[in-house]
Amino acid sequence: PARRRGTIACRRCRRLRTKCEHRHSMPPCTACARAGPQAASECQFPRRGDKDIDREFRRRPVEDKGATLAPVLNPVVFGTQPFPPASRPTVTPTPPGSSGQLSPQTIGTVFSSPSRTLAYPTPASTDNILPPTDEVVEGCRVFVTTYFQLGFIPKATFLDNLRTNPGSVSRFLLACILSISARFTKTLVRRYGSARKATDHFLQVARSMVPTEMYNPSLERIQAFFLLAISQWGNDDRDRSSMDMGVAVRMAALLKLHCEESYALPPNCPADRVVRSESARRVFWMIQSQENLHSGYKTPAPFPLEDITTLLPCDERDFAFGHIPNERAAEAGTPPALANPELVNSPNRCLFATLIQAHGLWGRVARKACRNDNAINKVPPWSLDSELQTTIIELGRWEGLLPEEHTFSVWNLSAWKHQSLHLAYLSVTMVLRLTHIVARRVYLHDMLATLTNEQLDQSLESTTPTMANANENFSSTSHPTPASTPCGTLGTAPQYFWEKTSEELFDNVSKLHDQINEYFKIKSSDEGFPQILVFCVYMCGSLSSFLWRYPTLCPRFGSRGNGEMMARRCLEVLSALHAAWPTSSNWQKGLQ
């Protein structure tokens, strides 16, 4: 008898046109099992009635010559509602659930792509992937009130819309939100058995949707891929995180979110469209900000500053009520800032604008944190023209012009806590201290050699730790640092230069420790928190441990036993925080 193909094949084998061998349609099939654990975990057999989306991208779309695209005036900004229904009639080939379309400049280019016919998973395959609506709402509430206090989601309208019309919000976006907040949401932890299992469930759900979501740029998909990248990074899956963030960056570029003209609003614009415009602006700056946080040596920026004309976000009140602000701040180095420098240090700038600027400063310092004088900058660090001195001057000038409520104090922390914005506030003040620390820590080898007269500790990292490389072990030959090319080859430092630099370094470490201590006093046991706060604790503890071992490194703090006290406190805090984010486990082990 003639050989016949099996009656069913898994989605991966259908997509790759390979033979699918299995037992009674039970995943994983033989091919997926051989492809590795990731492919095996994602092996899925379609059910009768499911739409054949696995090979949809191979089919040549049939063009309707009678249909024409209606003129679109920046639909990313001028959507009919902030979070449109999951299914609605449209003349464009954007799949159901899209919350935004392409700008007029790119609509023809992307719609001519063969991938434009990719659609969402059918309701049969997505109805049961999320928990009951009340638990989804709770997970989203935890997300916007703790982890994501400043972000692109209009909190009140989003949660109300999710309660009254759950089908109006993209399932992909919800899965990505819950992949972050599930670990902090008691109902979801209880449902799935543990914080790790809850996180893994929603990560798996989000990953399964990626192939059908990544080829149709929209505002909601940018938001989803951005959040998925954060979750993957926190789960210690750096490669996937980088790829997902890359998708978000490319979509943002296609929609021209880096251009201020994309947010132009007509006169008497309805409040919901103002909110939608601001949401698009915020997602762009969140991408730029997060990429700065994860910067390390030789890490490129997603968008060059000279190409960004988008101004910074407005304050939370204007965002919530749909008001157009009277003025906006600008990021240093962008064309608007170069044309009007006063926009950078405006005394009226909001906390979100200050947050983005602080993370931008951190990104610039982190990308230079492993460079040594011989390889990059021939000027010694004590020269006013050196990289160290110009960085210190820039940081001091920016910090001196901060609005008073954006500087650290226990009073300000309490006030921001009352507004449920304390984590965003600490992400400004802690990252600023961290930037001061890392700029000087590059020369820790020289300080140790000059001030302690002891042999360098072999446990000292060969690179200055940043969020991008703190879990990696580089060799000093592949990444030369001041340890292998000491500043002594550039001449003799002025008297007391290293003493002054060391005192400035540990003064910032002490201030960072004070902020960590105050934060831990007010933190509730079930409160979510971003990874950057955990990294700040690790860096504070790491430098404190050196002061504990070498008190003469900075007698002002070391002689009083502050090094031991700060190191022990940071280890205590890190032990309480690291469990939520697997990527921080090595930081905790390093301090131990």
XYZ file of C-alpha atoms in Angstrom, residues 25-551:
527
model
C -0.172 13.205 19.538
C 1.600 13.470 22.879
C 4.278 16.185 22.977
C 7.150 16.374 22.566
C 7.584 14.619 19.242
C 10.893 12.950 18.382
C 12.167 15.887 16.295
C 11.395 18.489 18.972
C 12.932 16.325 21.693
C 16.135 16.065 19.669
C 16.157 19.823 19.037
C 16.717 20.557 22.721
C 14.780 21.298 25.910
C 13.424 24.629 24.647
C 11.920 23.127 21.488
C 10.613 20.181 23.497
C 8.845 22.453 25.969
C 7.176 24.385 23.135
C 6.084 21.341 21.117
C 2.327 21.622 20.554
C -0.164 19.717 18.422
C -3.001 21.755 16.880
C -6.556 20.655 17.503
C -9.228 20.122 14.904
C -10.663 23.465 13.899
C -7.577 25.488 14.741
C -6.553 27.922 12.029
C -3.578 26.840 9.928
C -1.278 29.695 10.956
C 1.947 27.682 11.029
C 2.478 27.867 7.268
C 0.522 31.047 6.658
C 3.683 33.049 6.044
C 4.472 30.948 2.919
C 1.234 31.796 1.150
C 1.153 34.657 -1.261
C -1.583 37.066 -0.160
C -4.395 37.808 -2.590
C -4.641 41.530 -3.138
C -8.054 43.131 -3.400
C -7.633 45.663 -6.168
C -10.866 47.328 -5.231
C -9.801 48.042 -1.673
C -7.717 51.077 -0.876
C -6.041 52.132 2.296
C -7.816 54.990 3.967
C -5.595 57.968 4.668
C -3.986 57.603 8.077
C -2.782 60.520 10.177
C -0.237 58.956 12.515
C -2.553 56.195 13.799
C -0.082 55.247 16.544
C -1.057 58.510 18.232
C -4.584 59.001 16.947
C -6.069 55.602 17.755
C -9.764 55.609 18.439
C -9.223 54.497 22.030
C -6.243 53.790 24.300
C -6.775 50.025 24.313
C -9.031 49.031 21.409
C -11.156 45.880 21.233
C -9.495 42.637 20.287
C -11.558 42.347 17.120
C -12.827 45.137 14.914
C -13.352 45.708 11.182
C -10.464 47.362 9.402
C -9.262 47.828 5.872
C -5.645 47.268 6.838
C -4.125 43.812 7.173
C -3.230 44.436 10.815
C -4.383 41.369 12.780
C -7.065 41.505 15.465
C -5.896 42.829 18.780
C -3.551 45.439 17.355
C -3.442 48.624 19.386
C -1.677 50.713 16.805
C -0.631 50.795 13.165
C 2.265 52.087 11.161
C 3.080 55.669 10.420
C 2.264 56.886 6.895
C 5.982 56.854 6.025
C 6.305 53.120 6.667
C 2.837 51.736 6.012
C 3.606 50.733 2.435
C 6.958 49.173 3.239
C 5.766 46.897 6.000
C 2.412 46.003 4.463
C 4.200 44.801 1.350
C 6.086 42.230 3.439
C 5.030 38.574 3.043
C 4.761 38.339 6.821
C 1.808 40.676 7.011
C -0.719 37.851 6.945
C 0.453 36.393 10.250
C -2.406 36.416 12.719
C -3.022 35.954 16.421
C -3.566 32.467 17.810
C -7.192 31.489 17.500
C -9.542 31.830 20.486
C -9.540 28.051 20.860
C -5.823 28.157 21.655
C -5.779 31.307 23.818
C -8.954 31.235 25.904
C -7.480 29.112 28.682
C -3.901 30.326 28.813
C -4.571 33.023 31.417
C -6.091 32.665 34.900
C -9.514 34.128 35.802
C -9.992 37.824 35.139
C -9.867 38.876 38.789
C -6.432 37.270 39.184
C -5.197 38.872 35.960
C -6.392 42.261 37.221
C -4.636 41.692 40.540
C -1.393 40.795 38.773
C -1.628 43.926 36.628
C -2.410 46.037 39.700
C 0.702 44.738 41.458
C 2.663 45.485 38.303
C 1.655 49.153 37.972
C 1.701 49.978 41.697
C 5.033 48.418 42.677
C 7.386 47.246 39.941
C 6.259 49.645 37.206
C 5.314 52.791 39.111
C 6.410 55.064 36.267
C 5.584 53.585 32.894
C 3.531 53.641 29.721
C 0.322 52.114 31.117
C -2.413 54.558 32.224
C -3.131 52.831 35.513
C -6.768 53.667 36.247
C -8.180 53.378 32.722
C -6.197 50.238 31.938
C -7.354 48.359 35.040
C -10.964 49.526 34.655
C -10.973 48.494 31.010
C -9.504 45.110 31.927
C -12.250 44.506 34.508
C -15.167 45.526 32.306
C -13.927 44.292 28.936
C -11.156 41.697 29.379
C -11.141 40.767 25.705
C -10.122 44.279 24.695
C -6.532 43.870 25.890
C -3.957 41.838 23.992
C -3.383 38.419 25.564
C 0.266 38.700 24.566
C 0.659 41.959 26.486
C -1.087 40.498 29.542
C 1.127 37.400 29.510
C 4.240 39.594 29.368
C 2.989 41.780 32.230
C 2.236 38.732 34.371
C 5.621 37.172 33.594
C 7.066 40.030 35.677
C 4.416 40.552 38.346
C 3.358 36.928 38.982
C 6.291 36.387 41.364
C 4.963 39.247 43.528
C 1.227 38.391 43.276
C -0.030 36.142 46.082
C -3.044 34.785 44.186
C -0.900 33.725 41.223
C 1.817 32.232 43.427
C -0.889 30.244 45.199
C -2.439 29.086 41.911
C 0.805 27.841 40.343
C 2.535 26.592 43.491
C 5.478 28.984 43.791
C 6.766 32.313 42.528
C 9.151 30.556 40.152
C 6.456 28.281 38.710
C 4.092 31.221 38.218
C 6.795 33.179 36.408
C 7.765 30.208 34.235
C 4.131 29.615 33.259
C 3.586 33.109 31.909
C 7.007 33.173 30.276
C 6.105 29.992 28.419
C 2.749 31.444 27.390
C 4.381 34.639 26.109
C 7.113 32.744 24.262
C 4.551 30.583 22.478
C 2.937 33.729 21.050
C 6.151 35.350 19.815
C 6.157 33.845 16.272
C 2.686 35.233 15.535
C 3.313 38.636 17.126
C 6.737 39.755 15.989
C 6.049 40.687 12.362
C 3.287 43.276 12.804
C 4.548 46.436 14.541
C 2.067 48.067 16.901
C 2.178 49.982 20.144
C 0.922 47.075 22.260
C 3.418 44.672 20.720
C 6.289 47.065 21.431
C 5.130 47.219 25.043
C 4.821 43.436 25.231
C 8.242 42.643 23.754
C 9.830 45.275 25.998
C 8.310 43.668 29.110
C 9.140 40.163 27.916
C 12.787 41.218 27.531
C 12.852 42.535 31.114
C 11.345 39.302 32.418
C 13.801 37.156 30.452
C 16.730 39.221 31.749
C 15.554 38.869 35.338
C 15.200 35.130 34.750
C 18.898 35.015 33.776
C 18.173 34.377 30.091
C 20.269 37.186 28.620
C 20.277 36.006 25.000
C 16.497 35.774 24.720
C 16.169 39.096 26.508
C 18.483 40.772 24.019
C 16.562 39.364 21.054
C 13.171 40.374 22.448
C 14.409 43.876 23.232
C 15.777 44.043 19.695
C 12.293 43.338 18.324
C 10.874 46.165 20.464
C 13.605 48.538 19.267
C 12.972 47.712 15.599
C 9.221 48.133 15.966
C 9.734 51.489 17.689
C 11.982 52.584 14.828
C 9.402 51.506 12.232
C 6.728 53.539 14.007
C 9.099 56.539 14.226
C 8.716 56.785 17.992
C 12.083 58.550 18.196
C 10.691 61.503 16.204
C 8.767 64.273 17.962
C 6.539 64.830 14.916
C 5.011 61.382 15.495
C 3.252 62.814 18.569
C 1.732 65.904 16.952
C -1.796 66.431 18.281
C -4.588 68.338 16.535
C -6.415 71.203 18.284
C -9.073 70.162 20.817
C -7.778 66.604 20.813
C -9.856 64.226 23.016
C -8.255 63.174 26.281
C -8.047 59.501 25.307
C -5.926 60.377 22.285
C -3.644 62.523 24.413
C -3.200 59.560 26.754
C -2.450 57.274 23.817
C 0.124 59.715 22.458
C 1.814 59.949 25.850
C 1.793 56.150 26.186
C 3.665 55.844 22.879
C 6.171 58.506 23.971
C 6.735 56.699 27.266
C 7.298 53.285 25.741
C 10.045 54.758 23.552
C 11.821 56.337 26.508
C 11.382 53.182 28.600
C 13.199 51.209 25.896
C 16.016 53.753 25.814
C 16.162 53.848 29.616
C 16.214 50.075 30.078
C 18.937 49.645 27.480
C 20.997 52.222 29.362
C 20.500 50.313 32.624
C 21.764 47.110 31.002
C 24.743 48.819 29.378
C 28.266 47.511 29.730
C 31.622 47.787 28.031
C 31.192 48.122 24.238
C 27.389 47.900 24.502
C 25.808 50.088 21.789
C 22.894 52.401 22.493
C 19.621 51.401 20.759
C 19.066 54.886 19.306
C 21.903 57.422 18.820
C 21.151 60.622 20.710
C 21.622 62.736 17.588
C 18.697 60.902 15.945
C 16.246 61.405 18.835
C 13.991 64.454 18.621
C 11.329 63.081 20.985
C 10.967 65.156 24.150
C 10.682 63.545 27.582
C 7.390 62.424 29.199
C 5.000 64.621 31.170
C 4.107 64.152 34.843
C 1.657 61.538 36.117
C -1.241 63.947 36.620
C -1.171 65.144 33.002
C -0.887 61.533 31.837
C -3.842 60.377 33.940
C -6.156 63.235 32.922
C -5.066 63.475 29.284
C -3.663 67.008 29.566
C -1.104 68.397 27.138
C 1.772 69.798 29.269
C 2.895 73.391 28.879
C 6.540 72.345 28.590
C 8.654 69.223 28.379
C 12.250 68.494 29.299
C 14.811 67.052 26.864
C 17.538 64.440 27.125
C 21.079 65.816 26.994
C 22.736 65.290 23.619
C 19.512 65.209 21.594
C 18.811 67.917 18.970
C 16.157 69.679 21.132
C 18.632 69.850 24.043
C 21.402 71.184 21.817
C 19.060 73.828 20.419
C 17.790 74.833 23.879
C 20.075 73.613 26.730
C 17.642 74.942 29.343
C 15.315 72.034 28.535
C 17.792 69.583 30.085
C 17.860 71.130 33.558
C 14.378 72.593 33.689
C 13.356 73.080 37.355
C 9.824 72.017 36.379
C 10.747 68.634 34.935
C 8.827 65.661 36.281
C 10.219 62.635 38.107
C 9.910 60.477 34.983
C 12.066 62.931 33.002
C 14.684 62.957 35.771
C 14.601 59.149 35.867
C 15.369 58.882 32.148
C 18.163 61.451 32.410
C 19.727 59.625 35.381
C 19.655 56.325 33.514
C 21.173 58.041 30.481
C 24.101 59.224 32.605
C 24.523 55.719 33.999
C 24.542 54.257 30.468
C 27.315 56.579 29.319
C 29.452 55.767 32.377
C 28.758 52.007 32.221
C 29.848 51.819 28.573
C 33.220 53.267 29.595
C 33.602 51.459 32.910
C 36.136 48.922 31.633
C 38.312 51.195 29.545
C 41.880 51.787 30.625
C 44.027 54.840 30.112
C 46.553 53.266 27.766
C 43.985 51.787 25.390
C 41.402 54.562 25.173
C 42.455 57.775 26.838
C 46.120 58.767 27.021
C 45.325 61.553 29.487
C 45.937 60.599 33.159
C 42.843 60.623 35.400
C 44.076 63.606 37.433
C 44.085 65.859 34.357
C 41.065 68.140 33.956
C 40.754 66.854 30.381
C 40.564 63.205 31.437
C 37.495 61.055 31.111
C 37.219 60.722 34.885
C 37.288 64.451 35.575
C 34.873 65.385 32.775
C 32.460 62.692 34.013
C 32.682 63.910 37.614
C 32.063 67.512 36.529
C 29.065 66.506 34.396
C 27.539 64.446 37.208
C 28.076 67.217 39.756
C 26.552 69.879 37.510
C 23.484 67.757 36.711
C 22.959 66.749 40.340
C 23.307 70.348 41.523
C 20.451 71.439 39.244
C 18.003 68.713 40.283
C 14.605 69.799 41.605
C 14.679 69.636 45.399
C 12.032 66.907 45.575
C 14.147 64.659 43.304
C 17.148 64.644 45.681
C 17.367 62.035 48.413
C 16.038 62.635 51.897
C 13.919 60.591 54.277
C 11.221 63.258 53.985
C 11.142 63.021 50.189
C 11.130 59.216 50.328
C 8.105 59.300 52.621
C 6.313 61.762 50.338
C 6.935 59.675 47.219
C 5.890 56.550 49.135
C 2.559 58.232 49.858
C 2.105 58.717 46.091
C 3.176 55.107 45.366
C 6.179 56.390 43.406
C 8.947 55.616 45.905
C 10.556 52.852 43.831
C 10.785 55.158 40.819
C 12.233 57.865 43.075
C 14.845 55.443 44.459
C 15.685 54.375 40.908
C 16.803 57.982 40.390
C 18.697 58.563 43.632
C 20.341 55.130 43.847
C 21.392 55.056 40.191
C 22.917 58.519 40.571
C 25.039 57.310 43.503
C 25.887 54.156 41.549
C 27.084 56.267 38.610
C 29.409 58.240 40.891
C 30.728 54.960 42.327
C 31.398 53.162 39.037
C 33.119 56.204 37.500
C 35.711 56.051 40.302
C 35.788 52.292 40.875
C 37.636 51.888 37.570
C 40.720 53.060 39.483
C 40.235 50.894 42.580
C 43.389 48.926 41.727
C 45.450 52.114 41.858
C 43.881 53.174 45.149
C 44.626 49.770 46.694
C 48.220 49.782 45.468
C 48.867 53.355 46.622
C 46.973 53.547 49.911
C 47.232 50.047 51.405
C 50.720 48.884 50.344
C 49.292 45.361 50.176
C 49.122 42.829 47.387
C 45.961 43.142 45.289
C 43.135 40.817 46.273
C 42.804 38.053 43.690
C 39.006 38.105 44.074
C 38.805 41.611 42.617
C 36.893 41.505 39.342
C 38.981 42.151 36.259
C 36.295 44.550 35.053
C 34.175 47.096 36.830
C 30.794 45.386 37.369
C 27.752 46.740 35.550
C 24.272 45.294 35.046
C 25.509 43.814 31.758
C 28.545 41.932 33.062
C 28.132 41.437 36.807
C 27.501 37.700 36.328
C 30.349 37.157 33.880
C 33.984 36.276 34.446
C 36.250 38.116 32.018
C 39.957 37.579 31.750
C 42.208 40.557 32.170
C 43.863 39.781 28.854
C 40.680 40.069 26.837
C 39.422 43.097 28.748
C 42.432 45.066 30.014
C 41.779 47.284 33.006
C 43.861 49.638 35.138
C 45.093 46.540 36.993
C 47.056 45.408 33.945
C 47.958 48.920 32.786
C 48.507 50.950 35.957
C 48.281 54.700 35.936
C 51.892 54.827 37.110
C 52.932 54.489 33.472
C 51.337 57.889 32.818
C 53.367 59.709 35.427
C 53.141 60.464 39.112
C 49.765 61.446 40.505
C 49.542 64.755 42.395
C 49.864 64.526 46.148
C 46.706 63.229 47.863
C 44.978 62.574 44.510
C 44.231 58.913 45.271
C 43.279 59.747 48.874
C 40.752 62.289 47.588
C 39.408 59.916 44.928
C 39.049 57.099 47.465
C 37.223 59.346 49.924
C 34.809 60.473 47.190
C 34.243 56.833 46.210
C 33.389 55.632 49.701
C 31.409 58.756 50.523
C 29.085 57.757 47.681
C 29.095 54.146 48.906
C 28.043 55.376 52.361
C 25.253 57.513 50.883
C 24.034 54.581 48.799
C 24.022 52.406 51.923
C 21.892 54.991 53.737
C 19.337 54.904 50.909
C 19.274 51.091 50.927
C 18.764 51.095 54.677
C 15.877 53.573 54.512
C 14.237 51.674 51.659
C 14.360 48.370 53.526
C 12.730 49.994 56.552
C 9.599 50.935 54.566
C 9.470 47.951 52.195
C 6.515 45.630 52.658
C 7.137 41.897 52.460
C 5.068 41.361 49.298
C 6.153 44.490 47.435
C 7.630 44.118 43.958
C 10.851 45.852 42.986
C 13.039 46.299 39.872
C 16.346 44.496 39.332
C 18.372 47.725 39.399
C 17.699 48.117 43.129
C 19.144 44.655 43.768
C 22.229 45.524 41.731
C 22.718 48.715 43.757
C 22.707 46.633 46.948
C 25.278 44.267 45.448
C 27.614 47.087 44.389
C 27.349 48.770 47.789
C 28.151 45.504 49.546
C 31.009 44.706 47.171
C 32.798 48.026 47.785
C 32.054 47.862 51.516
C 33.759 44.471 51.704
C 36.962 46.004 50.320
C 36.798 48.739 52.925
C 36.241 46.077 55.589
C 39.356 44.200 54.476
C 41.490 47.311 53.835
C 40.495 50.004 56.375
